[in-house]
Amino acid sequence: MNKITTLDEFIIHHEKLQSDSTGRLTSVLRDIGIAAKIVNREVNKAGLVNILGIEGSSNASGDQVQKLDLFANEKFIKCLSNSGECAAIVSEENQQIIHLPKVKDKKPGYLVVMDPLDGSSNIDVNVSVGTIFGIYKIRGEETEVTKESFLQKGSDIIAAGYVLYGTSTMLVYTTGNGINGFTLDPSIGEFCLSHPNIKIPDRGNYYSVNQGYYLKFDVEMRRYIDYCCDLNLRLRYIGSMVSDVHRMLFQGGIFLYPNTRKYPQGKLRLLYECVPMSMVVEQAGGRAINSKLQQILDVEPQDIHQRSTIVIGSPEMITEMEEFIKKYTLIDSVV
Ligand code: AHG
Ligand code: MN
Ligand code: MN
């Protein structure tokens, strides 16, 4: 039997290999791993909501039943408070930044951005959801953490990943040396290394976009989607970015959330959806750009909850899409 490597063993081993290792990032990643297990347990119970009590009511033990995205938010915040290494969090669920309490004499070195539950509308119908996270260092010159501390370029991110609560639960993360996937073994309650050194295929047979918005997309984007249809690519759209991008990572393809009339800047959030997923995909050999064809990781954020368009996936397909949009923008400007 092959030796099992747990997430904790892997994190510790890999941080030791880095020359500037202090073990501090390890603590933040471990906090995230623990929160993921707690959220997983609750996601698995979601189908029992009618037995255990609906949101807002009291459950059998007299506790108030919470919406799952708020539950996940709370658990991640609580777990990230454990090690004292994370100073503050930006979460989709909180308008303001969340300052974490200091732990003894520790000086925290990190900031975390997160979407605690991605694709939350899928919960009621027993379809996969996820968590997205990114970790930044507090910049050396900063004496106190404010909203501005989080306005770092995506390329400054030092670790990123996601958890997919699917048919099995997986945690995929990177610290900038490739990406690795861990599957939760419920019998031992540990994430075990199951997908080492993941590489995205150069191309794939899938495209993923909410095609129901077709008429709300720019004309170049509509032409590109027509082109995907012409190529007979298979359309897959789960409505949870984590799940949709996860498919592309393993099977190859392209995921798009362009600007629509309702969301002229795109719908997804730059800091805690687009940037972490872009870092993961780039570390697997893929690419991620926005509808203006800028690299997502090069965008300078102006606001912690800023939205962004995104086109992410297999490298050859992103480059082809880029060429396609450039060509048709040029044709349109001449006509
Ligand atoms: P969240 O549940 O965190 O609000 O995110 C949902 C996001 C994303 O996961 C998904 O790709 C997209 O919204 C789906 O949006 P549409 O329903 O507009 O396609
Ligand atoms: Mn989301
Ligand atoms: Mn969410």
JSON list of C-alpha atoms in Angstrom, two decimals, residues 99 120 136 141 178 184 186 197 200 333:
[
{"chain": "A", "resi": 99, "resn": "HIS", "atom": "CA", "xyz": [-9.81, 42.30, 12.56]},
{"chain": "A", "resi": 120, "resn": "SER", "atom": "CA", "xyz": [-24.47, 28.87, -2.33]},
{"chain": "A", "resi": 136, "resn": "TYR", "atom": "CA", "xyz": [-1.20, 37.83, 1.48]},
{"chain": "A", "resi": 141, "resn": "GLU", "atom": "CA", "xyz": [5.93, 49.32, 6.14]},
{"chain": "A", "resi": 178, "resn": "GLY", "atom": "CA", "xyz": [2.68, 24.18, -8.44]},
{"chain": "A", "resi": 184, "resn": "LEU", "atom": "CA", "xyz": [-10.96, 14.22, 2.52]},
{"chain": "A", "resi": 186, "resn": "PRO", "atom": "CA", "xyz": [-14.12, 10.70, 6.03]},
{"chain": "A", "resi": 197, "resn": "ASN", "atom": "CA", "xyz": [1.38, 18.39, -9.00]},
{"chain": "A", "resi": 200, "resn": "ILE", "atom": "CA", "xyz": [-4.14, 21.69, -16.61]},
{"chain": "A", "resi": 333, "resn": "SER", "atom": "CA", "xyz": [-13.46, 49.59, -35.22]}
]
